[in-house]
């Protein structure tokens, strides 16, 4: 048990995720990302007035300072998640007292980070495509503004709602690797920006947030439902893992996959190519589950959040290389909430390790 938390709870056997006291399905698609962030940061959903104030504050913080934009430009050829990590590190520059870890300073830093992450990811997506970044608008919700800054036009409401639902769905998830990283850093009384910068590094890996890009590659490789069985058997025989399946905690279907499957279903009804991909994914999912049960009996490898994330994000017209950075735009609110909680506990996290090396060696080998 690494920490006690009021923020979220994952029940891997029941397939339940509780966020701030609510079942995920109670929140996803029903509250905005800003409302869910308020729930985690303040312990309750906002009143109408509180939400108005929060929306206004976050809208006012979206534009990137020159130093941050400079780093995003310099990182135009780097993977988006690396650009986000570098840009995030600059976000302490215009905080009044970056080392202040009081609740008020943490809250301000949380708003800055949540407001600016989508701007960084959108600016980087445009720069890496040889286009100029688009300045954020303050009159749109965070999710709609994200799509506006990427595509240069106001998004249709279904697409904006899909991003909002996606970010709420991934906002927090117990003591996952990136959240643990953030909490360890915060536990040393280090600051919010340092903790979140470290968390991005942990999220990047394919065993954590980096799986949706490879999920899309897998579906493209499988091509049609009837090829799925041979494909997955071949991968498993080669000792490779199937991306979008398996989870350290869930031994049943990830409840986030459930939410995102219906978002992907809605999103894909607008375009034929997306529909075909969605239908392929549904067919491939069933085959993969069957083969995993057969080849890896007793491991209970089930569909995880990343499988349907891939479909939602590609239907939104995002490049697979931006997927993990887009995930970070949602998870950042959870990381910040954990940093606030860890700072308030003021307890150093210092796990033990088991020494399995030799003992009693002597210089010179005698
Ligand atoms: N495909 C094939 N085999 C798998 C998979 C998979 N996706 N996941 C686990 N296994 C197998 C392992 O090979 C191992 O087999 P063995 O007992 O024969 O050696 C067994 O299941 C247990 O594996 P562990 O690594 O001990 O399981 P762990 O709980 O550590 O794995 C993880 C969790 C890392 C997510 C894993 O399931 C995986 O690699 N999945 C694919 C990557 C992925 O989808 N990541 C996103 C996770 S969701 C998120 O972080 C947001």
Tab-separated table of C-alpha atoms and ligand atoms in Angstrom:
chain	number	residue	atom	x	y	z
A	1	UNK	CA	0.000	0.000	0.000
A	2	UNK	CA	1.885	3.052	-1.225
A	3	UNK	CA	-0.620	5.693	-0.139
A	4	UNK	CA	-4.098	6.378	1.124
A	5	UNK	CA	-6.160	8.412	-1.294
A	6	UNK	CA	-9.592	9.976	-1.601
A	7	UNK	CA	-9.157	10.460	-5.326
A	8	UNK	CA	-9.871	7.180	-7.098
A	9	UNK	CA	-10.169	3.454	-6.564
A	10	UNK	CA	-9.760	0.593	-9.001
A	11	UNK	CA	-11.504	-2.690	-8.214
A	12	UNK	CA	-9.867	-5.103	-10.620
A	13	UNK	CA	-12.135	-8.047	-9.877
A	14	UNK	CA	-15.451	-6.181	-10.014
A	15	UNK	CA	-14.273	-4.083	-12.988
A	16	UNK	CA	-15.111	-0.856	-11.159
A	17	UNK	CA	-13.454	2.531	-11.165
A	18	UNK	CA	-14.501	5.087	-8.547
A	19	UNK	CA	-13.426	8.688	-9.130
A	20	UNK	CA	-13.960	11.099	-6.234
A	21	UNK	CA	-16.779	8.916	-4.893
A	22	UNK	CA	-18.587	8.427	-8.237
A	23	UNK	CA	-18.593	5.347	-10.450
A	24	UNK	CA	-16.904	6.223	-13.738
A	25	UNK	CA	-20.124	5.648	-15.701
A	26	UNK	CA	-21.839	8.226	-13.504
A	27	UNK	CA	-19.325	10.881	-14.595
A	28	UNK	CA	-18.171	10.040	-18.132
A	29	UNK	CA	-20.275	11.838	-20.729
A	30	UNK	CA	-22.199	13.662	-17.979
A	31	UNK	CA	-19.679	16.129	-16.557
A	32	UNK	CA	-17.079	18.203	-18.357
A	33	UNK	CA	-13.353	17.710	-17.886
A	34	UNK	CA	-13.224	20.986	-15.936
A	35	UNK	CA	-15.957	19.717	-13.566
A	36	UNK	CA	-14.124	16.415	-13.050
A	37	UNK	CA	-10.880	18.316	-12.368
A	38	UNK	CA	-12.710	20.397	-9.738
A	39	UNK	CA	-14.017	17.172	-8.173
A	40	UNK	CA	-10.469	15.853	-7.779
A	41	UNK	CA	-8.818	19.123	-6.783
A	42	UNK	CA	-11.515	20.333	-4.362
A	43	UNK	CA	-13.249	17.120	-3.305
A	44	UNK	CA	-16.675	17.933	-4.789
A	45	UNK	CA	-18.279	18.727	-8.125
A	46	UNK	CA	-18.463	22.498	-8.603
A	47	UNK	CA	-21.576	24.578	-8.117
A	48	UNK	CA	-22.668	26.567	-11.173
A	49	UNK	CA	-20.793	29.653	-9.933
A	50	UNK	CA	-17.665	27.708	-9.025
A	51	UNK	CA	-17.644	26.146	-12.477
A	52	UNK	CA	-18.009	29.521	-14.151
A	53	UNK	CA	-14.998	30.813	-12.240
A	54	UNK	CA	-12.886	27.715	-12.930
A	55	UNK	CA	-13.733	27.740	-16.651
A	56	UNK	CA	-12.766	31.388	-16.867
A	57	UNK	CA	-9.508	30.881	-14.989
A	58	UNK	CA	-8.481	27.892	-17.111
A	59	UNK	CA	-9.456	29.684	-20.328
A	60	UNK	CA	-7.276	32.641	-19.319
A	61	UNK	CA	-4.237	30.411	-18.756
A	62	UNK	CA	-4.298	28.537	-22.074
A	63	UNK	CA	-1.871	30.673	-24.068
A	64	UNK	CA	1.747	29.512	-23.907
A	65	UNK	CA	4.421	31.890	-22.648
A	66	UNK	CA	7.190	32.626	-25.148
A	67	UNK	CA	9.715	30.318	-23.417
A	68	UNK	CA	7.342	27.355	-23.596
A	69	UNK	CA	6.488	27.994	-27.249
A	70	UNK	CA	10.205	28.263	-27.979
A	71	UNK	CA	10.754	24.755	-26.563
A	72	UNK	CA	7.757	23.360	-28.489
A	73	UNK	CA	9.207	24.759	-31.720
A	74	UNK	CA	12.668	23.375	-30.921
A	75	UNK	CA	11.066	19.961	-30.284
A	76	UNK	CA	8.952	19.985	-33.474
A	77	UNK	CA	10.630	16.813	-34.765
A	78	UNK	CA	10.610	15.018	-31.406
A	79	UNK	CA	7.796	12.644	-30.395
A	80	UNK	CA	4.856	14.685	-29.009
A	81	UNK	CA	5.128	13.155	-25.548
A	82	UNK	CA	8.802	14.218	-25.362
A	83	UNK	CA	7.854	17.723	-26.518
A	84	UNK	CA	5.182	17.813	-23.804
A	85	UNK	CA	7.693	16.688	-21.158
A	86	UNK	CA	10.134	19.420	-22.204
A	87	UNK	CA	7.413	22.071	-22.425
A	88	UNK	CA	5.945	21.048	-19.063
A	89	UNK	CA	9.313	21.597	-17.417
A	90	UNK	CA	9.250	25.252	-18.545
A	91	UNK	CA	5.892	25.906	-16.895
A	92	UNK	CA	7.454	26.807	-13.564
A	93	UNK	CA	9.076	29.863	-15.195
A	94	UNK	CA	6.080	32.158	-14.867
A	95	UNK	CA	4.751	30.786	-11.577
A	96	UNK	CA	5.184	33.415	-8.877
A	97	UNK	CA	6.943	31.038	-6.477
A	98	UNK	CA	7.635	27.747	-8.254
A	99	UNK	CA	8.940	26.030	-5.105
A	100	UNK	CA	5.881	26.967	-3.052
A	101	UNK	CA	3.990	23.758	-2.238
A	102	UNK	CA	1.208	25.358	-0.213
A	103	UNK	CA	-2.362	24.358	-1.196
A	104	UNK	CA	-2.937	27.733	-2.890
A	105	UNK	CA	0.283	27.547	-4.937
A	106	UNK	CA	-0.413	23.909	-5.890
A	107	UNK	CA	-3.929	24.823	-7.040
A	108	UNK	CA	-2.594	27.620	-9.233
A	109	UNK	CA	0.060	25.328	-10.752
A	110	UNK	CA	-2.597	22.656	-11.396
A	111	UNK	CA	-4.736	25.137	-13.349
A	112	UNK	CA	-1.723	26.299	-15.368
A	113	UNK	CA	-0.738	22.749	-16.293
A	114	UNK	CA	-4.265	21.560	-17.145
A	115	UNK	CA	-4.894	24.701	-19.210
A	116	UNK	CA	-1.638	24.574	-21.168
A	117	UNK	CA	-1.180	20.859	-21.908
A	118	UNK	CA	-3.728	20.831	-24.777
A	119	UNK	CA	-2.158	24.001	-26.207
A	120	UNK	CA	1.272	22.344	-26.228
A	121	UNK	CA	-0.011	19.146	-27.856
A	122	UNK	CA	-1.995	21.051	-30.501
A	123	UNK	CA	0.863	23.482	-31.264
A	124	UNK	CA	3.301	20.595	-31.572
A	125	UNK	CA	0.942	18.645	-33.876
A	126	UNK	CA	0.757	21.622	-36.212
A	127	UNK	CA	4.473	22.427	-36.110
A	128	UNK	CA	5.437	18.836	-36.838
A	129	UNK	CA	3.084	18.959	-39.859
A	130	UNK	CA	4.850	22.131	-41.081
A	131	UNK	CA	1.988	24.450	-40.036
A	132	UNK	CA	1.904	27.398	-37.649
A	133	UNK	CA	0.243	26.910	-34.251
A	134	UNK	CA	-3.215	28.370	-33.728
A	135	UNK	CA	-3.730	30.570	-30.673
A	136	UNK	CA	-6.219	29.182	-28.135
A	137	UNK	CA	-9.717	30.646	-27.909
A	138	UNK	CA	-11.084	31.558	-24.525
A	139	UNK	CA	-14.755	31.162	-25.419
A	140	UNK	CA	-14.641	27.385	-25.932
A	141	UNK	CA	-14.431	24.620	-23.315
A	142	UNK	CA	-10.979	23.044	-22.981
A	143	UNK	CA	-11.846	19.965	-25.087
A	144	UNK	CA	-13.480	21.899	-27.955
A	145	UNK	CA	-10.622	24.390	-27.954
A	146	UNK	CA	-8.115	21.516	-28.238
A	147	UNK	CA	-9.719	20.308	-31.479
A	148	UNK	CA	-10.028	23.902	-32.702
A	149	UNK	CA	-6.284	24.472	-32.182
A	150	UNK	CA	-5.443	21.251	-34.038
A	151	UNK	CA	-7.801	21.472	-37.004
A	152	UNK	CA	-8.253	25.247	-37.258
A	153	UNK	CA	-12.039	25.130	-37.195
A	154	UNK	CA	-14.634	24.880	-34.486
A	155	UNK	CA	-15.272	21.149	-33.929
A	156	UNK	CA	-18.651	19.554	-34.260
A	157	UNK	CA	-20.273	18.980	-30.849
A	158	UNK	CA	-19.996	15.170	-31.072
A	159	UNK	CA	-16.229	15.369	-31.537
A	160	UNK	CA	-15.816	17.919	-28.716
A	161	UNK	CA	-17.925	15.759	-26.444
A	162	UNK	CA	-15.824	12.707	-27.336
A	163	UNK	CA	-12.623	14.467	-26.206
A	164	UNK	CA	-14.326	15.625	-23.013
A	165	UNK	CA	-15.602	12.105	-22.272
A	166	UNK	CA	-12.187	10.639	-23.052
A	167	UNK	CA	-10.368	13.041	-20.713
A	168	UNK	CA	-12.875	12.409	-17.901
A	169	UNK	CA	-12.506	8.649	-18.468
A	170	UNK	CA	-8.724	8.719	-18.053
A	171	UNK	CA	-8.523	11.531	-15.483
A	172	UNK	CA	-7.382	9.325	-12.611
A	173	UNK	CA	-6.788	5.651	-12.025
A	174	UNK	CA	-5.495	4.675	-8.616
A	175	UNK	CA	-1.796	4.172	-8.048
A	176	UNK	CA	-0.753	3.656	-11.661
A	177	UNK	CA	2.927	4.062	-12.593
A	178	UNK	CA	2.803	7.738	-13.615
A	179	UNK	CA	0.688	8.770	-10.614
A	180	UNK	CA	3.036	6.893	-8.303
A	181	UNK	CA	5.954	8.702	-9.943
A	182	UNK	CA	4.285	12.073	-9.337
A	183	UNK	CA	3.573	11.170	-5.714
A	184	UNK	CA	7.131	9.976	-5.053
A	185	UNK	CA	8.512	13.255	-6.394
A	186	UNK	CA	5.960	15.312	-4.448
A	187	UNK	CA	6.703	13.316	-1.299
A	188	UNK	CA	10.215	14.790	-1.192
A	189	UNK	CA	8.545	18.256	-0.915
A	190	UNK	CA	9.491	18.899	-4.525
A	191	UNK	CA	7.140	21.104	-6.541
A	192	UNK	CA	4.097	20.394	-8.725
A	193	UNK	CA	5.822	21.077	-12.079
A	194	UNK	CA	8.713	18.713	-11.232
A	195	UNK	CA	6.287	15.976	-10.153
A	196	UNK	CA	4.158	16.266	-13.296
A	197	UNK	CA	7.215	16.406	-15.571
A	198	UNK	CA	8.404	13.102	-14.058
A	199	UNK	CA	4.940	11.587	-14.433
A	200	UNK	CA	4.987	12.297	-18.172
A	201	UNK	CA	8.183	10.265	-18.447
A	202	UNK	CA	6.477	7.325	-16.746
A	203	UNK	CA	3.332	7.586	-18.881
A	204	UNK	CA	5.309	7.460	-22.131
A	205	UNK	CA	6.216	3.764	-22.066
A	206	UNK	CA	4.167	1.249	-24.080
A	207	UNK	CA	3.313	-0.768	-20.968
A	208	UNK	CA	1.482	2.307	-19.599
A	209	UNK	CA	0.121	5.085	-21.831
A	210	UNK	CA	2.035	4.386	-25.012
A	211	UNK	CA	-0.148	1.485	-26.203
A	212	UNK	CA	-2.878	3.110	-28.389
A	213	UNK	CA	-0.523	3.941	-31.289
A	214	UNK	CA	0.563	0.271	-31.522
A	215	UNK	CA	-3.120	-0.795	-31.209
A	216	UNK	CA	-3.873	1.089	-34.406
A	217	UNK	CA	-0.822	-0.466	-36.121
A	218	UNK	CA	-2.087	-3.878	-35.024
A	219	UNK	CA	-5.563	-3.305	-36.513
A	220	UNK	CA	-4.043	-2.052	-39.758
A	221	UNK	CA	-1.857	-5.153	-39.866
A	222	UNK	CA	-4.771	-7.506	-39.159
A	223	UNK	CA	-6.763	-5.828	-41.992
A	224	UNK	CA	-9.853	-8.062	-41.760
A	225	UNK	CA	-11.628	-9.992	-38.998
A	226	UNK	CA	-10.894	-13.391	-40.582
A	227	UNK	CA	-7.125	-12.721	-40.378
A	228	UNK	CA	-7.205	-11.866	-36.656
A	229	UNK	CA	-6.777	-15.387	-35.319
A	230	UNK	CA	-3.682	-16.243	-37.379
A	231	UNK	CA	-2.219	-12.808	-36.615
A	232	UNK	CA	-2.615	-13.022	-32.854
A	233	UNK	CA	-1.352	-16.625	-32.692
A	234	UNK	CA	1.713	-15.613	-34.648
A	235	UNK	CA	2.407	-12.664	-32.311
A	236	UNK	CA	2.029	-14.798	-29.201
A	237	UNK	CA	4.214	-17.552	-30.679
A	238	UNK	CA	6.895	-14.896	-31.288
A	239	UNK	CA	6.645	-13.943	-27.588
A	240	UNK	CA	5.138	-10.516	-28.262
A	241	UNK	CA	2.393	-8.858	-26.220
A	242	UNK	CA	-0.929	-7.829	-27.702
A	243	UNK	CA	-1.347	-4.113	-27.168
A	244	UNK	CA	-4.616	-2.982	-25.577
A	245	UNK	CA	-5.011	-6.216	-23.611
A	246	UNK	CA	-4.054	-7.183	-20.080
A	247	UNK	CA	-3.815	-5.049	-16.985
A	248	UNK	CA	-1.980	-5.301	-13.686
A	249	UNK	CA	-5.171	-4.670	-11.684
A	250	UNK	CA	-8.180	-5.488	-13.896
A	251	UNK	CA	-8.862	-9.175	-14.298
A	252	UNK	CA	-12.157	-8.377	-16.036
A	253	UNK	CA	-12.890	-5.848	-18.787
A	254	UNK	CA	-11.546	-2.393	-17.965
A	255	UNK	CA	-14.652	-0.191	-17.298
A	256	UNK	CA	-12.957	2.606	-19.248
A	257	UNK	CA	-12.918	0.343	-22.324
A	258	UNK	CA	-16.702	0.033	-21.898
A	259	UNK	CA	-17.193	3.830	-21.908
A	260	UNK	CA	-14.803	4.417	-24.795
A	261	UNK	CA	-16.234	1.601	-26.877
A	262	UNK	CA	-19.571	3.428	-27.011
A	263	UNK	CA	-17.824	6.765	-27.734
A	264	UNK	CA	-15.913	5.082	-30.591
A	265	UNK	CA	-19.164	3.575	-31.852
A	266	UNK	CA	-20.821	7.027	-31.998
A	267	UNK	CA	-17.759	8.709	-33.504
A	268	UNK	CA	-17.355	6.113	-36.208
A	269	UNK	CA	-20.896	6.380	-37.559
A	270	UNK	CA	-19.992	9.607	-39.403
A	271	UNK	CA	-17.260	8.239	-41.710
A	272	UNK	CA	-17.216	4.938	-43.584
A	273	UNK	CA	-13.491	4.258	-43.007
A	274	UNK	CA	-13.889	4.777	-39.271
A	275	UNK	CA	-16.945	2.508	-39.256
A	276	UNK	CA	-14.985	-0.250	-40.985
A	277	UNK	CA	-12.143	0.124	-38.486
A	278	UNK	CA	-14.592	0.012	-35.561
A	279	UNK	CA	-16.208	-3.144	-36.886
A	280	UNK	CA	-12.812	-4.723	-37.465
A	281	UNK	CA	-11.817	-3.787	-33.890
A	282	UNK	CA	-14.955	-5.378	-32.421
A	283	UNK	CA	-14.393	-8.595	-34.387
A	284	UNK	CA	-10.644	-8.670	-33.633
A	285	UNK	CA	-11.295	-8.032	-29.915
A	286	UNK	CA	-13.443	-11.170	-29.616
A	287	UNK	CA	-10.880	-13.313	-31.440
A	288	UNK	CA	-7.935	-11.925	-29.453
A	289	UNK	CA	-9.729	-12.579	-26.147
A	290	UNK	CA	-10.474	-16.152	-27.183
A	291	UNK	CA	-6.874	-16.847	-28.262
A	292	UNK	CA	-5.383	-15.147	-25.172
A	293	UNK	CA	-7.559	-17.341	-22.937
A	294	UNK	CA	-6.338	-20.387	-24.784
A	295	UNK	CA	-2.625	-19.532	-25.066
A	296	UNK	CA	-2.318	-17.752	-21.682
A	297	UNK	CA	-4.822	-19.625	-19.532
A	298	UNK	CA	-5.544	-18.262	-16.068
A	299	UNK	CA	-3.923	-14.860	-16.736
A	300	UNK	CA	-7.339	-13.234	-17.307
A	301	UNK	CA	-6.079	-10.899	-20.024
A	302	UNK	CA	-8.964	-8.603	-20.956
A	303	UNK	CA	-9.445	-5.503	-23.106
A	304	UNK	CA	-7.936	-2.399	-21.502
A	305	UNK	CA	-8.593	1.325	-21.962
A	306	UNK	CA	-6.000	1.712	-24.716
A	307	UNK	CA	-7.790	-0.515	-27.220
A	308	UNK	CA	-10.774	1.809	-27.717
A	309	UNK	CA	-8.746	4.952	-27.006
A	310	UNK	CA	-6.980	4.242	-30.293
A	311	UNK	CA	-10.294	4.221	-32.187
A	312	UNK	CA	-11.647	7.366	-30.522
A	313	UNK	CA	-8.488	9.388	-31.080
A	314	UNK	CA	-8.045	8.349	-34.684
A	315	UNK	CA	-11.718	9.158	-35.430
A	316	UNK	CA	-10.975	12.658	-34.088
A	317	UNK	CA	-8.330	13.051	-36.795
A	318	UNK	CA	-5.361	12.887	-34.402
A	319	UNK	CA	-2.069	11.359	-35.467
A	320	UNK	CA	-1.170	8.117	-33.618
A	321	UNK	CA	2.112	9.680	-32.487
A	322	UNK	CA	0.068	12.277	-30.503
A	323	UNK	CA	-2.090	9.691	-28.707
A	324	UNK	CA	-0.082	9.370	-25.507
A	325	UNK	CA	0.351	13.152	-25.224
A	326	UNK	CA	-3.429	13.527	-25.647
A	327	UNK	CA	-3.875	10.994	-22.828
A	328	UNK	CA	-1.619	13.192	-20.672
A	329	UNK	CA	-3.955	16.172	-21.254
A	330	UNK	CA	-6.625	14.267	-19.307
A	331	UNK	CA	-4.423	12.516	-16.757
A	332	UNK	CA	-2.675	15.762	-15.795
A	333	UNK	CA	-5.651	16.755	-13.630
A	334	UNK	CA	-5.333	13.481	-11.710
A	335	UNK	CA	-1.569	13.850	-11.295
A	336	UNK	CA	-2.054	17.360	-9.913
A	337	UNK	CA	-4.709	16.143	-7.479
A	338	UNK	CA	-2.328	13.455	-6.204
A	339	UNK	CA	0.450	16.010	-5.768
A	340	UNK	CA	-1.935	18.226	-3.756
A	341	UNK	CA	-2.909	15.218	-1.626
A	342	UNK	CA	0.706	14.078	-1.161
A	343	UNK	CA	1.874	17.565	-0.198
A	344	UNK	CA	-0.910	17.834	2.359
A	345	UNK	CA	0.229	14.533	3.936
A	346	UNK	CA	3.887	15.549	3.913
A	347	UNK	CA	5.138	11.973	4.142
A	348	UNK	CA	8.256	10.748	2.288
A	349	UNK	CA	7.637	7.677	0.106
A	350	UNK	CA	10.694	5.461	0.486
A	351	UNK	CA	10.089	1.822	-0.453
A	352	UNK	CA	12.517	-0.960	0.429
A	353	UNK	CA	14.315	-3.143	-2.073
A	354	UNK	CA	15.413	-6.730	-1.641
A	355	UNK	CA	19.152	-7.112	-2.137
A	356	UNK	CA	19.913	-10.142	-4.335
A	357	UNK	CA	23.552	-9.321	-5.205
A	358	UNK	CA	26.696	-10.898	-3.831
A	359	UNK	CA	28.218	-10.043	-0.455
A	360	UNK	CA	31.709	-10.035	0.978
A	361	UNK	CA	33.580	-9.376	-2.287
A	362	UNK	CA	37.206	-8.225	-1.803
A	363	UNK	CA	39.218	-5.845	-4.017
A	364	UNK	CA	41.797	-7.945	-5.895
A	365	UNK	CA	39.607	-11.046	-5.789
A	366	UNK	CA	41.436	-12.782	-2.845
B	1	LIG	N1	-0.381	-9.982	-24.540
B	1	LIG	C1	0.134	-11.208	-24.350
B	1	LIG	N2	0.504	-11.701	-23.165
B	1	LIG	C2	0.323	-10.890	-22.118
B	1	LIG	C3	-0.208	-9.606	-22.222
B	1	LIG	C4	-0.569	-9.159	-23.514
B	1	LIG	N3	-1.085	-7.952	-23.703
B	1	LIG	N4	-0.251	-9.041	-21.009
B	1	LIG	C5	0.242	-9.934	-20.156
B	1	LIG	N5	0.594	-11.062	-20.818
B	1	LIG	C6	1.116	-12.300	-20.270
B	1	LIG	C7	2.600	-12.200	-19.954
B	1	LIG	O1	3.379	-12.549	-21.071
B	1	LIG	C8	2.719	-13.186	-18.826
B	1	LIG	O2	2.734	-14.474	-19.380
B	1	LIG	P1	3.570	-15.677	-18.675
B	1	LIG	O3	2.902	-15.885	-17.346
B	1	LIG	O4	3.405	-16.800	-19.627
B	1	LIG	O5	4.974	-15.183	-18.550
B	1	LIG	C9	1.402	-13.023	-18.068
B	1	LIG	O6	0.460	-12.548	-19.027
B	1	LIG	C10	1.475	-12.029	-16.920
B	1	LIG	O7	2.167	-10.894	-17.393
B	1	LIG	P2	2.735	-9.745	-16.466
B	1	LIG	O8	3.712	-8.933	-17.248
B	1	LIG	O9	3.178	-10.318	-15.167
B	1	LIG	O10	1.428	-8.933	-16.203
B	1	LIG	P3	1.351	-7.448	-15.750
B	1	LIG	O11	0.241	-7.353	-14.810
B	1	LIG	O12	2.673	-6.964	-15.298
B	1	LIG	O13	1.032	-6.727	-17.135
B	1	LIG	C11	0.568	-5.015	-18.619
B	1	LIG	C12	0.235	-5.629	-17.262
B	1	LIG	C13	1.976	-4.448	-18.596
B	1	LIG	C14	-0.426	-3.908	-18.917
B	1	LIG	C15	0.464	-6.123	-19.710
B	1	LIG	O14	-0.801	-6.717	-19.686
B	1	LIG	C16	0.819	-5.628	-21.098
B	1	LIG	O15	2.002	-5.554	-21.445
B	1	LIG	N6	-0.226	-5.258	-21.942
B	1	LIG	C17	0.031	-4.744	-23.255
B	1	LIG	C18	0.381	-3.278	-23.207
B	1	LIG	C19	-0.821	-2.404	-22.880
B	1	LIG	O16	-1.918	-2.615	-23.381
B	1	LIG	N7	-0.577	-1.410	-22.033
B	1	LIG	C20	-1.599	-0.460	-21.589
B	1	LIG	C21	-2.054	-0.805	-20.203
B	1	LIG	S1	-3.404	0.259	-19.693
B	1	LIG	C22	-2.670	1.669	-19.081
B	1	LIG	O17	-1.610	1.638	-18.505
B	1	LIG	C23	-3.310	2.980	-19.295
